[in-house]
Amino acid sequence: MTRDELEKRNVGENLDALMNLDPRGYGVCRILYAGSRAYTGEPLTMHAAQMLCDAVKENDLVYIITGFVLLPHKVPEMDGTVSSMLLARALVMAFGAKPVIVCPADSVQAIEKCAAVVGLHIYEDLDIVQTLPLSMGVAAFTKNLTDAPAQAAELAARKPAAVVSVEACGANALGVCHNAVGLDVTALQARSDVLWEKLRADGVPNIAIGDLGNEIGMGTIANHIKKYVPFTDRGECQCGCGGGILSATRTDNIITATCSDWGCYGLMAALAYLKKDMEILHHEDMESEVMRVAARNGFIDMTGSLLPGIDGFSTRMNVGIVSLMRQCTAYAVRYSHKSDHWFGPVLAKHFFD
């Protein structure tokens, strides 16, 4: 291991730890992380960010799949969509890419309002997105499973350089979508898991971010999740299908976190580290403003509240996570050379071999 490899690994460890802080205390994030880390073999954030650096270049399309619709109000939650907007900005900053949010139609209006907060023009016409600077797209994906393959083929034909799923619902092996406690929410969800499967089959580099097991990509660590996470195994859901809530879809690059937005922030921070540009990771004031605008335009917290919140965590908590990620990453980018005299002796002790 070289000096730079050691630094990269330990910055990734910091980000993984921050995205898996467990204020609730019930341990699900730690369970998920044990499985996803065993699968990846290195820090999840840095592993996925490196994939983006290897795959994405200027003017490339990158699809970001998001938008989980919640009971009982039948409107989309903030987790997933807030960070997807900020990821769109990060992809433009890092690569000059052309990000496209793929979401249920329920989310489109609020996403268009949030685009201004992250400084991007937004268009539903993807041809326009591909020709104009500082632009992102939004595509409403069908909830009709019969129509999904044709729309997936149409989007796949544009040949995106990568696809990232953030808190997007994935059906179980029986084709049923579930919420966190095992109720059937199939009719509410965009069937973007069909697009995901098409893109993976086409060999498109992919990252899936989740926080429970019912999200796209979490089938990657199926055995681990079914063993340790409630409601995920056969017979454990409450809808009567008997299939459990675990998504059947898999990913090549998995990120699990306390809430999916935190996992996405870790990905962006790792990208900022690899590109040595801290402006890729948004500042704290932008975090709070996106949350406020999303809430004012109908997105809800997991608790059902219309006040800004992500999975029950306040604006203050989310801003704090982003701030810690910024500070830890910026220190490594700007000041770690001041500790150069330590790297050689640490490596010589072979703890990190």
C-alpha positions as a printed Julia matrix, in Angstrom:
353×3 Matrix{Float64}:
   0.0     0.0     0.0
   1.27    3.47   -0.91
   0.95    6.69    1.04
  -1.85    7.92   -1.26
  -3.69    4.61   -1.07
  -3.64    4.8     2.72
  -5.03    8.33    2.71
  -7.75    7.41    0.21
  -8.79    4.42    2.28
  -9.0     6.34    5.51
 -10.96    9.25    4.02
 -13.39    6.63    2.75
 -13.57    5.08    6.22
 -14.45    8.49    7.67
 -17.27    9.02    5.19
 -18.64    5.51    5.65
 -18.67    6.02    9.42
 -20.44    9.37    9.19
 -23.16    8.09    6.86
 -23.81    5.22    9.29
 -24.17    7.17   12.51
 -27.15    5.64   14.32
 -29.14    8.27   16.22
 -32.13    5.89   16.42
 -29.99    3.24   18.1
 -31.75    0.2    16.65
 -28.78   -0.89   14.61
 -30.2    -1.51   11.13
 -27.6     0.69    9.46
 -24.83   -1.27   11.18
 -26.36   -4.57   10.05
 -26.57   -3.38    6.46
 -23.08   -1.95    6.5
 -21.55   -5.23    7.69
 -23.04   -6.96    4.66
 -22.29   -4.3     2.09
 -18.73   -3.81    3.35
 -18.08   -7.56    3.17
 -19.35   -7.49   -0.41
 -17.32   -4.46   -1.5
 -14.17   -5.15    0.52
 -13.29   -1.48    0.93
 -15.03    1.78    1.92
 -18.32    1.92    0.02
 -18.25    5.64   -0.69
 -14.77    5.71   -2.18
 -15.35    2.51   -4.16
 -18.47    3.92   -5.83
 -16.96    7.36   -6.41
 -13.97    5.79   -8.14
 -16.37    4.01  -10.48
 -17.93    7.33  -11.46
 -14.5     8.83  -12.09
 -13.63    5.91  -14.34
 -16.96    5.91  -16.22
 -18.19    9.49  -16.64
 -16.82   12.23  -18.87
 -17.99   15.61  -20.16
 -21.48   15.7   -21.68
 -22.25   12.11  -20.68
 -25.77   11.33  -19.53
 -26.06    9.96  -15.99
 -29.44    8.69  -14.81
 -30.4     9.19  -11.17
 -33.38    7.02  -10.16
 -35.3     8.15   -7.08
 -38.73    8.87   -5.62
 -40.33    6.57   -3.02
 -44.07    7.29   -2.6
 -45.32    6.84    0.98
 -48.55    5.83    2.67
 -50.94    7.1     3.92
 -50.78   10.42    2.07
 -49.56    8.82   -1.18
 -46.92   11.46   -1.86
 -43.13   11.14   -2.31
 -40.72   11.33    0.6
 -37.78   13.68    0.83
 -35.15   10.98    1.43
 -33.58   10.13   -1.88
 -34.86   13.08   -3.86
 -33.07   15.79   -1.84
 -29.68   14.16   -2.31
 -30.45   13.27   -5.94
 -30.81   16.96   -6.72
 -27.5    17.69   -5.04
 -25.88   14.73   -6.8
 -27.05   16.16  -10.13
 -25.2    19.35   -9.27
 -22.12   17.39   -8.19
 -22.0    15.49  -11.49
 -22.11   18.75  -13.42
 -19.38   20.24  -11.22
 -17.15   17.16  -11.35
 -17.49   16.09  -14.97
 -19.64   18.52  -16.92
 -22.09   15.61  -17.13
 -25.78   15.72  -18.05
 -27.74   14.29  -15.11
 -31.34   13.14  -15.51
 -33.63   12.45  -12.54
 -35.9     9.47  -13.26
 -38.82    9.55  -10.84
 -42.58    9.08  -10.44
 -44.73   11.76  -12.01
 -45.71   12.8    -8.46
 -42.2    14.2    -7.95
 -41.66   16.2   -11.14
 -43.09   19.57  -10.11
 -41.13   19.74   -6.85
 -37.95   18.57   -8.56
 -38.28   21.38  -11.07
 -38.56   23.86   -8.18
 -35.48   22.41   -6.47
 -33.37   22.64   -9.64
 -33.02   26.39   -9.25
 -31.66   25.93   -5.73
 -28.78   23.78   -7.01
 -28.13   26.22   -9.86
 -29.23   24.1   -12.81
 -31.68   24.62  -15.63
 -34.09   21.71  -15.9
 -35.89   20.27  -18.91
 -38.21   17.36  -19.56
 -36.94   17.27  -23.16
 -33.7    15.31  -22.86
 -32.52   16.45  -26.29
 -32.39   19.99  -24.91
 -30.51   18.83  -21.81
 -27.82   17.3   -24.0
 -27.24   20.55  -25.91
 -27.29   23.22  -23.17
 -24.76   23.92  -20.4
 -25.57   23.82  -16.68
 -28.61   21.68  -17.42
 -30.28   18.63  -15.98
 -33.27   16.58  -17.04
 -36.26   15.01  -15.35
 -38.16   12.01  -16.71
 -41.4    10.77  -15.18
 -41.31    6.98  -15.23
 -44.5     4.98  -15.56
 -46.19    3.12  -12.71
 -47.7     0.69  -15.21
 -45.61   -2.47  -15.41
 -46.94   -3.2   -18.9
 -45.62    0.13  -20.21
 -42.33    0.04  -18.32
 -40.22   -2.07  -20.74
 -40.87    0.26  -23.68
 -40.02    3.38  -21.69
 -36.96    1.67  -20.28
 -35.78    0.76  -23.77
 -36.29    4.35  -24.93
 -34.21    5.76  -22.08
 -31.55    3.06  -22.42
 -31.18    3.89  -26.11
 -29.63    7.22  -25.08
 -26.7     5.2   -23.68
 -26.04    6.8   -20.29
 -22.51    6.51  -18.94
 -23.77    5.49  -15.49
 -26.91    5.07  -13.4
 -27.33    5.79   -9.68
 -30.38    4.73   -7.68
 -31.08    6.62   -4.45
 -33.94    5.34   -2.26
 -35.97    4.05   -5.2
 -38.38    1.21   -4.5
 -37.54   -2.2    -5.93
 -40.01   -5.06   -6.2
 -39.4    -8.35   -4.43
 -38.96  -11.65   -6.25
 -42.74  -11.89   -6.68
 -42.98   -8.45   -8.26
 -44.49   -6.75   -5.2
 -43.22   -3.39   -3.86
 -43.33   -2.84   -0.11
 -42.91   -0.04    2.35
 -40.68   -0.35    5.4
 -43.14   -2.36    7.5
 -44.23   -4.74    4.76
 -47.37   -3.2     3.29
 -48.0    -3.48   -0.45
 -47.3    -0.13   -2.17
 -46.86   -1.46   -5.71
 -49.55    0.77   -7.22
 -47.85    3.9    -5.86
 -44.33    3.34   -7.21
 -42.7     4.17  -10.53
 -41.53    0.87  -11.99
 -38.07    2.25  -12.56
 -36.64   -1.06  -11.39
 -37.42   -2.22  -14.94
 -35.15    0.53  -16.29
 -32.49   -0.45  -13.74
 -32.51   -4.06  -14.89
 -32.33   -3.02  -18.54
 -29.34   -0.76  -17.94
 -27.51   -3.39  -15.9
 -28.12   -5.94  -18.64
 -26.63   -3.45  -21.1
 -23.5    -3.2   -18.94
 -24.07    0.38  -17.72
 -21.97    1.12  -14.59
 -24.3     1.37  -11.62
 -24.52    2.43   -7.96
 -27.46    1.65   -5.67
 -28.01    3.46   -2.39
 -30.45    2.18    0.24
 -31.16    2.14    3.95
 -33.34   -0.91    4.6
 -33.63   -3.56    1.9
 -36.74   -2.67   -0.11
 -34.77   -0.34   -2.4
 -33.33   -1.01   -5.84
 -30.03   -2.89   -5.65
 -30.31   -4.24   -2.12
 -30.7    -7.82   -3.39
 -26.92   -7.71   -3.79
 -26.59   -8.72   -0.14
 -29.85  -10.67    0.0
 -28.76  -13.48    2.31
 -27.31  -11.09    4.86
 -30.37   -8.83    4.85
 -32.86  -11.7     5.09
 -30.98  -13.14    8.04
 -30.75   -9.98   10.12
 -33.25   -7.29    8.97
 -36.94   -7.64    9.95
 -39.71   -8.0     7.33
 -37.28   -8.89    4.55
 -37.45  -12.68    4.42
 -40.21  -14.83    2.97
 -43.41  -14.7     5.0
 -42.36  -11.65    7.01
 -44.22   -8.91    5.12
 -47.75   -7.89    6.12
 -49.42   -7.77    2.71
 -50.07  -11.47    2.23
 -47.79  -11.99   -0.77
 -45.41  -14.06    1.33
 -42.32  -12.71   -0.39
 -40.9   -10.29    2.17
 -39.87   -6.71    1.43
 -36.38   -7.41    0.08
 -35.81   -6.01   -3.4
 -34.83   -8.62   -5.95
 -32.64   -6.21   -7.92
 -28.88   -6.22   -7.57
 -26.09   -3.7    -8.1
 -22.38   -3.8    -8.82
 -21.67   -0.94   -6.4
 -23.7    -0.83   -3.2
 -23.93    1.93   -0.59
 -25.95    1.44    2.59
 -26.45    4.13    5.21
 -28.67    5.3     8.06
 -30.76    7.11    5.47
 -30.15    7.02    1.75
 -29.46   10.74    1.49
 -26.52   10.38    3.87
 -25.11    7.63    1.69
 -25.41    9.88   -1.33
 -23.65   12.71    0.51
 -20.82   10.31    1.3
 -20.58    9.46   -2.38
 -20.35   13.15   -3.29
 -17.74   13.82   -0.62
 -15.63   10.92   -1.91
 -15.97   12.31   -5.41
 -14.78   15.72   -4.16
 -11.78   14.02   -2.58
 -10.85   12.09   -5.73
 -11.2    15.19   -7.92
  -9.47   17.38   -5.29
 -12.28   19.94   -5.59
 -14.36   20.61   -2.51
 -16.91   22.63   -4.49
 -18.25   19.33   -5.81
 -19.79   18.71   -2.37
 -22.44   21.32   -1.67
 -22.19   23.75    1.25
 -24.38   23.57    4.3
 -26.68   26.42    3.29
 -27.58   24.69    0.04
 -28.46   21.51    1.96
 -30.94   23.34    4.16
 -32.43   25.31    1.26
 -33.08   22.22   -0.87
 -34.79   20.59    2.1
 -36.97   23.66    2.67
 -37.97   24.01   -0.98
 -38.74   20.29   -1.26
 -40.96   20.48    1.83
 -42.75   23.6     0.61
 -43.57   21.83   -2.64
 -45.18   18.76   -1.11
 -42.44   16.28   -0.27
 -42.86   14.71    3.15
 -40.57   13.35    5.81
 -40.76    9.62    6.56
 -42.88   10.57    9.59
 -45.49   12.19    7.32
 -44.54   15.71    8.34
 -44.46   18.5     5.78
 -41.75   20.23    7.8
 -38.25   19.73    6.36
 -36.89   16.4     7.51
 -35.26   13.25    6.17
 -36.22    9.95    7.79
 -37.14   11.78   10.97
 -33.9    13.78   11.08
 -34.19   17.56   11.13
 -32.56   20.09    8.87
 -30.03   20.72   11.62
 -29.01   17.06   11.74
 -28.66   16.77    7.97
 -26.67   19.98    7.73
 -24.43   18.63   10.49
 -23.71   15.43    8.56
 -22.84   17.4     5.43
 -20.66   19.76    7.47
 -18.69   16.93    9.05
 -18.2    15.27    5.68
 -16.98   18.55    4.21
 -14.55   19.2     7.06
 -13.09   15.69    7.12
 -12.64   15.57    3.35
 -11.35   19.13    2.98
  -8.71   18.53    5.63
  -7.34   15.57    3.69
  -7.39   17.51    0.42
  -5.71   20.61    1.82
  -3.61   19.66    4.82
  -2.76   15.96    4.97
   0.68   16.7     3.48
   1.53   18.26    6.85
   1.45   14.71    8.24
   3.58   13.18    5.49
   6.26   12.22    8.03
   3.73    9.84    9.64
   2.65    7.86    6.57
   5.87    5.93    6.04
   6.27    4.79    9.64
   2.57    3.82    9.85
   2.82    1.76    6.65
   6.0     0.13    7.92
   4.04   -1.36   10.85
   1.82   -3.25    8.35
  -1.48   -2.77   10.19
  -3.2    -1.83    6.92
  -1.77   -4.69    4.84
